[in-house]
Amino acid sequence: MMALRTLVRAGRLLGVVAGGLAVAAWLACRPHTGVARRQRWTQWFLGSLARALPLTIQVHGRCAPGPALWVGNHVSWVDIAVLGSLAPLSFLSKADVRGWPIAGWLAHQAGTLFIRRGAGDGMRTNQQLAERLRAGHSLVIFPEGTTTDGQQLRTFHPRLLACAIDTGTPVQPVAIRYRRDGAPDPLAPFIGDDDLLSHLRRLLAADRAIVEVHLLPPIRSTGLDRGTLAAQAHAAVATVLFGVIATQRDAA
């Protein structure tokens, strides 16, 4: 029965991906399609993807009205499907994701912005993020810069929040927590040398897990420096995840 359940889930997931590829191919033939339309397609696709995974999503709180910079902890690639199902959003991703088979192409067609680590293009990335926010489009960034096992919260890199200050856009802190059988989910984290296919197989073979998404009160960026803004967002997320405020040192 477990093998049959896994096959049924895999078939449903393949159907979602096929539908996403069809829409992405249509968008690829129309390169001048606006960001708003790409975001609506992304929300539809990621919502379908999240529903195809064995997850029960519990949302606490409400999205900030108007454009916002969503800032949260990062546990897995699944975070993208979960958050993307909630609102029209664009994402910031590592440049190497652009080269992933299928997923990288889909991300590109969805309007994802890619950043190269240590490439010295931080100013250019900030300008691109600021342009999206000024145009009224919400963005998601994971300022830890990597995934964790969900039991820790790394430093939020302040430079990634400069675009919110430059545009006067509020920051929407988001805390994501995966639970299985009343305890932290050991299957959800996508860390280390794990590969996408192996991780996906484990998720599809397992029982349903719970994903808690906490949409916390927005933080006004006006008048704040990026270190203070990052620290406030970090503290908000840490309070939900661990019940205490974890401090972070300012980073460049």
mmCIF file of C-alpha atoms in Angstrom:
data_model
loop_
_atom_site.group_PDB
_atom_site.id
_atom_site.type_symbol
_atom_site.label_atom_id
_atom_site.label_comp_id
_atom_site.label_asym_id
_atom_site.label_seq_id
_atom_site.Cartn_x
_atom_site.Cartn_y
_atom_site.Cartn_z
ATOM 1 C CA MET A 1 0.000 0.000 0.000
ATOM 2 C CA MET A 2 2.844 2.379 0.786
ATOM 3 C CA ALA A 3 4.394 1.834 -2.645
ATOM 4 C CA LEU A 4 1.022 2.427 -4.317
ATOM 5 C CA ARG A 5 0.484 5.621 -2.319
ATOM 6 C CA THR A 6 3.899 6.874 -3.357
ATOM 7 C CA LEU A 7 3.189 6.131 -7.026
ATOM 8 C CA VAL A 8 -0.160 7.918 -6.892
ATOM 9 C CA ARG A 9 1.466 10.967 -5.293
ATOM 10 C CA ALA A 10 4.283 10.919 -7.823
ATOM 11 C CA GLY A 11 1.788 10.755 -10.678
ATOM 12 C CA ARG A 12 -0.114 13.731 -9.332
ATOM 13 C CA LEU A 13 3.113 15.669 -8.921
ATOM 14 C CA LEU A 14 4.206 14.888 -12.474
ATOM 15 C CA GLY A 15 0.858 16.159 -13.709
ATOM 16 C CA VAL A 16 1.385 19.447 -11.882
ATOM 17 C CA VAL A 17 4.902 19.807 -13.302
ATOM 18 C CA ALA A 18 3.624 19.056 -16.800
ATOM 19 C CA GLY A 19 1.009 21.770 -16.460
ATOM 20 C CA GLY A 20 3.615 24.181 -15.167
ATOM 21 C CA LEU A 21 5.932 23.429 -18.074
ATOM 22 C CA ALA A 22 3.114 24.089 -20.541
ATOM 23 C CA VAL A 23 2.379 27.499 -19.046
ATOM 24 C CA ALA A 24 6.103 28.294 -18.757
ATOM 25 C CA ALA A 25 6.590 27.434 -22.425
ATOM 26 C CA TRP A 26 3.756 29.809 -23.296
ATOM 27 C CA LEU A 27 5.456 32.541 -21.225
ATOM 28 C CA ALA A 28 8.819 31.826 -22.866
ATOM 29 C CA CYS A 29 7.248 32.654 -26.222
ATOM 30 C CA ARG A 30 6.067 35.954 -24.760
ATOM 31 C CA PRO A 31 9.195 37.454 -23.143
ATOM 32 C CA HIS A 32 7.508 40.805 -22.594
ATOM 33 C CA THR A 33 4.900 39.344 -20.236
ATOM 34 C CA GLY A 34 4.771 41.552 -17.142
ATOM 35 C CA VAL A 35 5.858 40.643 -13.637
ATOM 36 C CA ALA A 36 2.306 40.742 -12.256
ATOM 37 C CA ARG A 37 1.108 38.128 -14.727
ATOM 38 C CA ARG A 38 4.145 35.920 -14.045
ATOM 39 C CA GLN A 39 3.477 36.204 -10.316
ATOM 40 C CA ARG A 40 -0.145 35.119 -10.755
ATOM 41 C CA TRP A 41 1.032 32.102 -12.769
ATOM 42 C CA THR A 42 3.630 31.354 -10.102
ATOM 43 C CA GLN A 43 1.014 31.416 -7.352
ATOM 44 C CA TRP A 44 -1.199 29.007 -9.308
ATOM 45 C CA PHE A 45 1.679 26.645 -10.047
ATOM 46 C CA LEU A 46 3.210 26.686 -6.554
ATOM 47 C CA GLY A 47 -0.223 26.290 -4.993
ATOM 48 C CA SER A 48 -0.819 23.202 -7.141
ATOM 49 C CA LEU A 49 2.642 21.920 -6.251
ATOM 50 C CA ALA A 50 2.067 22.413 -2.513
ATOM 51 C CA ARG A 51 -1.252 20.556 -2.703
ATOM 52 C CA ALA A 52 0.429 17.665 -4.536
ATOM 53 C CA LEU A 53 2.912 17.185 -1.691
ATOM 54 C CA PRO A 54 1.923 15.282 1.485
ATOM 55 C CA LEU A 55 1.660 18.452 3.545
ATOM 56 C CA THR A 56 -1.015 20.137 5.607
ATOM 57 C CA ILE A 57 -0.374 23.890 5.572
ATOM 58 C CA GLN A 58 -1.480 25.889 8.599
ATOM 59 C CA VAL A 59 -1.311 29.660 8.176
ATOM 60 C CA HIS A 60 -1.243 31.951 11.187
ATOM 61 C CA GLY A 61 -1.654 35.673 10.656
ATOM 62 C CA ARG A 62 -2.289 37.697 7.521
ATOM 63 C CA CYS A 63 -0.218 38.961 4.626
ATOM 64 C CA ALA A 64 0.865 42.582 4.750
ATOM 65 C CA PRO A 65 -1.385 44.790 2.598
ATOM 66 C CA GLY A 66 0.324 46.073 -0.509
ATOM 67 C CA PRO A 67 3.848 45.251 -1.668
ATOM 68 C CA ALA A 68 6.247 43.914 0.966
ATOM 69 C CA LEU A 69 9.614 42.250 1.285
ATOM 70 C CA TRP A 70 8.959 38.815 2.787
ATOM 71 C CA VAL A 71 11.846 37.700 5.007
ATOM 72 C CA GLY A 72 11.968 34.295 6.662
ATOM 73 C CA ASN A 73 13.925 31.270 7.788
ATOM 74 C CA HIS A 74 14.834 28.675 5.175
ATOM 75 C CA VAL A 75 14.509 24.914 5.729
ATOM 76 C CA SER A 76 13.814 23.390 2.321
ATOM 77 C CA TRP A 77 12.973 23.985 -1.318
ATOM 78 C CA VAL A 78 9.445 23.177 -0.121
ATOM 79 C CA ASP A 79 9.396 26.620 1.545
ATOM 80 C CA ILE A 80 9.082 28.142 -1.925
ATOM 81 C CA ALA A 81 6.018 26.085 -2.817
ATOM 82 C CA VAL A 82 4.378 26.808 0.537
ATOM 83 C CA LEU A 83 4.975 30.577 0.564
ATOM 84 C CA GLY A 84 4.336 30.958 -3.161
ATOM 85 C CA SER A 85 0.880 29.451 -2.731
ATOM 86 C CA LEU A 86 -0.176 32.239 -0.360
ATOM 87 C CA ALA A 87 0.220 35.375 -2.501
ATOM 88 C CA PRO A 88 1.597 36.683 -5.821
ATOM 89 C CA LEU A 89 5.333 36.715 -5.117
ATOM 90 C CA SER A 90 8.746 36.674 -6.760
ATOM 91 C CA PHE A 91 11.783 34.987 -5.256
ATOM 92 C CA LEU A 92 15.502 35.645 -4.939
ATOM 93 C CA SER A 93 17.569 32.506 -5.478
ATOM 94 C CA LYS A 94 21.170 31.366 -5.730
ATOM 95 C CA ALA A 95 22.542 31.525 -9.261
ATOM 96 C CA ASP A 96 23.253 27.785 -9.419
ATOM 97 C CA VAL A 97 19.514 27.064 -9.181
ATOM 98 C CA ARG A 98 19.194 28.579 -12.664
ATOM 99 C CA GLY A 99 21.090 25.553 -13.987
ATOM 100 C CA TRP A 100 18.881 22.921 -12.336
ATOM 101 C CA PRO A 101 17.022 20.751 -14.883
ATOM 102 C CA ILE A 102 13.369 21.782 -15.242
ATOM 103 C CA ALA A 103 13.208 23.580 -11.865
ATOM 104 C CA GLY A 104 15.743 26.223 -12.925
ATOM 105 C CA TRP A 105 13.922 26.944 -16.170
ATOM 106 C CA LEU A 106 10.580 27.150 -14.383
ATOM 107 C CA ALA A 107 12.069 29.563 -11.841
ATOM 108 C CA HIS A 108 13.426 31.750 -14.634
ATOM 109 C CA GLN A 109 10.075 31.912 -16.403
ATOM 110 C CA ALA A 110 8.398 32.762 -13.098
ATOM 111 C CA GLY A 111 10.529 35.892 -12.830
ATOM 112 C CA THR A 112 12.926 34.685 -10.136
ATOM 113 C CA LEU A 113 15.958 36.917 -9.566
ATOM 114 C CA PHE A 114 19.288 35.111 -9.226
ATOM 115 C CA ILE A 115 22.273 36.170 -7.137
ATOM 116 C CA ARG A 116 25.872 34.967 -7.340
ATOM 117 C CA ARG A 117 27.699 34.556 -4.060
ATOM 118 C CA GLY A 118 30.843 36.604 -3.806
ATOM 119 C CA ALA A 119 30.501 37.868 -7.363
ATOM 120 C CA GLY A 120 30.550 41.507 -6.303
ATOM 121 C CA ASP A 121 27.142 42.191 -7.838
ATOM 122 C CA GLY A 122 25.370 42.977 -4.564
ATOM 123 C CA MET A 123 24.594 46.525 -5.685
ATOM 124 C CA ARG A 124 23.099 45.309 -8.957
ATOM 125 C CA THR A 125 20.968 42.749 -7.114
ATOM 126 C CA ASN A 126 19.723 45.399 -4.705
ATOM 127 C CA GLN A 127 18.778 47.622 -7.644
ATOM 128 C CA GLN A 128 16.802 44.783 -9.252
ATOM 129 C CA LEU A 129 14.999 44.041 -5.997
ATOM 130 C CA ALA A 130 14.242 47.737 -5.477
ATOM 131 C CA GLU A 131 12.807 48.021 -8.996
ATOM 132 C CA ARG A 132 10.379 45.177 -8.282
ATOM 133 C CA LEU A 133 9.269 46.727 -5.002
ATOM 134 C CA ARG A 134 8.814 50.194 -6.530
ATOM 135 C CA ALA A 135 6.629 48.648 -9.218
ATOM 136 C CA GLY A 136 4.359 47.234 -6.493
ATOM 137 C CA HIS A 137 5.491 43.591 -6.618
ATOM 138 C CA SER A 138 6.162 41.673 -3.408
ATOM 139 C CA LEU A 139 9.374 39.684 -3.059
ATOM 140 C CA VAL A 140 10.617 36.800 -0.906
ATOM 141 C CA ILE A 141 14.191 36.492 0.315
ATOM 142 C CA PHE A 142 15.806 34.013 2.695
ATOM 143 C CA PRO A 143 18.469 36.200 4.338
ATOM 144 C CA GLU A 144 20.244 33.310 6.083
ATOM 145 C CA GLY A 145 21.700 32.551 2.660
ATOM 146 C CA THR A 146 21.306 28.785 3.108
ATOM 147 C CA THR A 147 18.952 26.151 4.489
ATOM 148 C CA THR A 148 19.079 24.756 8.031
ATOM 149 C CA ASP A 149 17.557 21.791 9.854
ATOM 150 C CA GLY A 150 14.912 24.101 11.305
ATOM 151 C CA GLN A 151 16.382 23.831 14.805
ATOM 152 C CA GLN A 152 18.561 26.900 14.441
ATOM 153 C CA LEU A 153 18.351 30.361 12.927
ATOM 154 C CA ARG A 154 21.413 31.783 11.240
ATOM 155 C CA THR A 155 22.305 35.447 10.875
ATOM 156 C CA PHE A 156 20.068 37.485 8.570
ATOM 157 C CA HIS A 157 22.425 39.245 6.151
ATOM 158 C CA PRO A 158 21.463 42.940 6.328
ATOM 159 C CA ARG A 159 22.612 43.791 2.798
ATOM 160 C CA LEU A 160 19.701 41.814 1.376
ATOM 161 C CA LEU A 161 17.249 44.116 3.158
ATOM 162 C CA ALA A 162 18.661 47.362 1.762
ATOM 163 C CA CYS A 163 16.078 47.354 -1.038
ATOM 164 C CA ALA A 164 13.260 47.693 1.506
ATOM 165 C CA ILE A 165 14.891 50.753 3.058
ATOM 166 C CA ASP A 166 15.643 52.306 -0.326
ATOM 167 C CA THR A 167 11.998 52.021 -1.386
ATOM 168 C CA GLY A 168 10.280 52.542 1.981
ATOM 169 C CA THR A 169 8.729 49.073 1.690
ATOM 170 C CA PRO A 170 7.633 47.225 4.841
ATOM 171 C CA VAL A 171 9.273 43.930 5.737
ATOM 172 C CA GLN A 172 6.976 40.945 6.262
ATOM 173 C CA PRO A 173 8.689 38.509 8.682
ATOM 174 C CA VAL A 174 7.742 34.869 8.111
ATOM 175 C CA ALA A 175 8.482 31.899 10.363
ATOM 176 C CA ILE A 176 8.209 28.409 8.850
ATOM 177 C CA ARG A 177 8.104 25.278 10.997
ATOM 178 C CA TYR A 178 7.689 21.655 9.866
ATOM 179 C CA ARG A 179 6.105 19.180 12.283
ATOM 180 C CA ARG A 180 5.653 15.418 12.116
ATOM 181 C CA ASP A 181 3.988 13.391 14.872
ATOM 182 C CA GLY A 182 4.166 16.377 17.205
ATOM 183 C CA ALA A 183 7.923 16.841 16.800
ATOM 184 C CA PRO A 184 10.237 18.678 14.386
ATOM 185 C CA ASP A 185 10.042 16.978 10.986
ATOM 186 C CA PRO A 186 13.359 15.227 10.185
ATOM 187 C CA LEU A 187 12.396 14.736 6.523
ATOM 188 C CA ALA A 188 11.639 18.340 5.535
ATOM 189 C CA PRO A 189 15.139 19.874 5.792
ATOM 190 C CA PHE A 190 17.016 20.038 2.477
ATOM 191 C CA ILE A 191 20.583 20.481 3.627
ATOM 192 C CA GLY A 192 24.144 19.364 3.023
ATOM 193 C CA ASP A 193 24.722 17.147 0.020
ATOM 194 C CA ASP A 194 21.074 16.140 -0.347
ATOM 195 C CA ASP A 195 19.742 16.068 -3.906
ATOM 196 C CA LEU A 196 16.287 17.100 -5.053
ATOM 197 C CA LEU A 197 15.150 13.715 -6.394
ATOM 198 C CA SER A 198 16.166 11.743 -3.284
ATOM 199 C CA HIS A 199 14.552 14.323 -1.013
ATOM 200 C CA LEU A 200 11.359 14.249 -3.037
ATOM 201 C CA ARG A 201 11.194 10.447 -2.907
ATOM 202 C CA ARG A 202 11.427 10.505 0.895
ATOM 203 C CA LEU A 203 8.667 13.087 1.172
ATOM 204 C CA LEU A 204 6.307 11.226 -1.147
ATOM 205 C CA ALA A 205 6.805 7.928 0.693
ATOM 206 C CA ALA A 206 6.107 9.400 4.135
ATOM 207 C CA ASP A 207 2.887 10.219 5.963
ATOM 208 C CA ARG A 208 1.555 13.748 5.794
ATOM 209 C CA ALA A 209 3.419 16.410 7.728
ATOM 210 C CA ILE A 210 2.280 19.781 9.040
ATOM 211 C CA VAL A 211 3.794 23.053 7.869
ATOM 212 C CA GLU A 212 3.165 26.038 10.110
ATOM 213 C CA VAL A 213 3.501 29.413 8.406
ATOM 214 C CA HIS A 214 3.479 32.399 10.749
ATOM 215 C CA LEU A 215 2.915 35.732 8.993
ATOM 216 C CA LEU A 216 4.137 38.179 11.602
ATOM 217 C CA PRO A 217 3.321 41.899 11.963
ATOM 218 C CA PRO A 218 5.063 43.931 9.235
ATOM 219 C CA ILE A 219 8.075 46.043 10.176
ATOM 220 C CA ARG A 220 8.263 49.593 8.846
ATOM 221 C CA SER A 221 11.601 50.105 7.143
ATOM 222 C CA THR A 222 11.451 53.922 7.067
ATOM 223 C CA GLY A 223 14.129 55.483 9.207
ATOM 224 C CA LEU A 224 15.925 52.219 9.979
ATOM 225 C CA ASP A 225 19.381 51.154 8.925
ATOM 226 C CA ARG A 226 19.707 47.725 7.366
ATOM 227 C CA GLY A 227 21.400 46.177 10.415
ATOM 228 C CA THR A 228 18.570 47.225 12.709
ATOM 229 C CA LEU A 229 15.947 46.073 10.214
ATOM 230 C CA ALA A 230 17.620 42.669 9.859
ATOM 231 C CA ALA A 231 17.897 42.311 13.635
ATOM 232 C CA GLN A 232 14.210 43.111 14.153
ATOM 233 C CA ALA A 233 13.109 40.621 11.494
ATOM 234 C CA HIS A 234 15.456 37.988 12.939
ATOM 235 C CA ALA A 235 14.087 38.550 16.455
ATOM 236 C CA ALA A 236 10.474 38.248 15.271
ATOM 237 C CA VAL A 237 11.121 34.928 13.525
ATOM 238 C CA ALA A 238 13.241 33.555 16.395
ATOM 239 C CA THR A 239 10.525 34.351 18.932
ATOM 240 C CA VAL A 240 8.034 32.175 17.043
ATOM 241 C CA LEU A 241 10.437 29.321 16.338
ATOM 242 C CA PHE A 242 12.098 29.084 19.745
ATOM 243 C CA GLY A 243 10.003 31.174 22.121
ATOM 244 C CA VAL A 244 12.925 33.487 22.805
ATOM 245 C CA ILE A 245 14.593 36.364 21.002
ATOM 246 C CA ALA A 246 17.876 35.201 19.494
ATOM 247 C CA THR A 247 20.319 38.029 18.871
ATOM 248 C CA GLN A 248 22.510 38.324 15.831
ATOM 249 C CA ARG A 249 25.613 40.283 15.089
ATOM 250 C CA ASP A 250 25.463 42.870 12.336
ATOM 251 C CA ALA A 251 26.864 41.618 9.022
ATOM 252 C CA ALA A 252 28.061 43.646 6.095
#
